[in-house]
C-alpha cells in the first residue's frame, strides 16, 4: 500500500503503470470532520464505478478503469492526479445553495462546471481556471479538455440515470495524467454524486449521511439496484 485516502487504499503492482484500488466502508463528510462507517459502501461504490466507467469508455470517454478484480478491488491505470476537483451541477444543491442563497433543487438553465483546489487542510476551496494555470496545477489545454470530458460525462450519465428514475443533481470528478493523456480517475458513486429520485426527490447518496437523514445503506443499495437493472 502506498496511499490511503478517506474512501480508498491504493496498492502498487508488478506493473508500474497499474495500481489496485481497494474501496473502504469508511464514510467521511465535510472534508473528514464527520466520520463513521457505512456497511458495504465499498462494495457498492466499486460495482457502481465499474458500471459507470464501462458505460463511459464505450462512449469515448477515456478513464483509468481496467477491470474490477473482486467486490472491493479495482485494477486501474496509475495516474498523476491533477489537484483540481471538477464539479458539474445540473440543479442547485449543497455548497452552491449555501454560497449563493438559492433554493436547493432549483434547476439550472445549463450544466455549470466549477473547479476546486484539492486540499483537505484548506477545505477544497473553489478556484478559477486561471488559478489552476497560474499555480501550475493544470494547463489551459488540459482544462479545456477536462471541461469537454466533464460535460460529456454529464450528458451520458444524466440520460442513463433519467431512464432509471434518477436525477443527476451534481457530481465531482477527478482527472489525472497517464503518459501524456488526460484520463478520468477516482470513482463515480453515491459518495461523489448527488442522486435524487426523479418522482419524490428523495436523496439516494451520501447527503443522507452528511445530514443525518437515516437510511444510508438502503439508499446506496437502492442506487446500485437501479443502475444494475
mmCIF file of N, CA, C and O in Angstrom, residues 165 196-204 226:
data_model
loop_
_atom_site.group_PDB
_atom_site.id
_atom_site.type_symbol
_atom_site.label_atom_id
_atom_site.label_comp_id
_atom_site.label_asym_id
_atom_site.label_seq_id
_atom_site.Cartn_x
_atom_site.Cartn_y
_atom_site.Cartn_z
ATOM 1 N N UNK A 165 -35.155 6.566 -13.487
ATOM 2 C CA UNK A 165 -35.899 7.322 -12.491
ATOM 3 C C UNK A 165 -35.040 8.093 -11.508
ATOM 4 O O UNK A 165 -35.472 8.363 -10.386
ATOM 5 N N UNK A 196 -30.976 11.971 -6.886
ATOM 6 C CA UNK A 196 -32.310 12.126 -6.312
ATOM 7 C C UNK A 196 -33.307 11.286 -7.103
ATOM 8 O O UNK A 196 -33.228 11.214 -8.334
ATOM 9 N N UNK A 197 -34.242 10.681 -6.369
ATOM 10 C CA UNK A 197 -35.345 10.007 -7.054
ATOM 11 C C UNK A 197 -36.113 11.041 -7.871
ATOM 12 O O UNK A 197 -36.459 12.119 -7.368
ATOM 13 N N UNK A 198 -36.366 10.713 -9.126
ATOM 14 C CA UNK A 198 -36.980 11.671 -10.051
ATOM 15 C C UNK A 198 -38.385 12.079 -9.623
ATOM 16 O O UNK A 198 -38.781 13.244 -9.767
ATOM 17 N N UNK A 199 -39.132 11.147 -9.046
ATOM 18 C CA UNK A 199 -40.526 11.429 -8.697
ATOM 19 C C UNK A 199 -40.657 12.084 -7.327
ATOM 20 O O UNK A 199 -41.417 13.038 -7.148
ATOM 21 N N UNK A 200 -39.895 11.580 -6.347
ATOM 22 C CA UNK A 200 -40.089 12.022 -4.962
ATOM 23 C C UNK A 200 -39.032 13.018 -4.483
ATOM 24 O O UNK A 200 -39.192 13.633 -3.436
ATOM 25 N N UNK A 201 -37.936 13.171 -5.225
ATOM 26 C CA UNK A 201 -36.774 13.979 -4.832
ATOM 27 C C UNK A 201 -36.086 13.412 -3.587
ATOM 28 O O UNK A 201 -35.323 14.099 -2.915
ATOM 29 N N UNK A 202 -36.352 12.158 -3.271
ATOM 30 C CA UNK A 202 -35.661 11.509 -2.161
ATOM 31 C C UNK A 202 -34.174 11.391 -2.495
ATOM 32 O O UNK A 202 -33.794 11.034 -3.607
ATOM 33 N N UNK A 203 -33.316 11.687 -1.523
ATOM 34 C CA UNK A 203 -31.867 11.627 -1.722
ATOM 35 C C UNK A 203 -31.386 10.181 -1.655
ATOM 36 O O UNK A 203 -31.728 9.445 -0.720
ATOM 37 N N UNK A 204 -30.579 9.801 -2.639
ATOM 38 C CA UNK A 204 -30.065 8.436 -2.729
ATOM 39 C C UNK A 204 -28.535 8.461 -2.770
ATOM 40 O O UNK A 204 -27.913 7.765 -3.575
ATOM 41 N N UNK A 226 -30.811 0.100 -9.081
ATOM 42 C CA UNK A 226 -31.344 0.797 -10.248
ATOM 43 C C UNK A 226 -30.363 0.786 -11.416
ATOM 44 O O UNK A 226 -30.764 0.596 -12.568
#
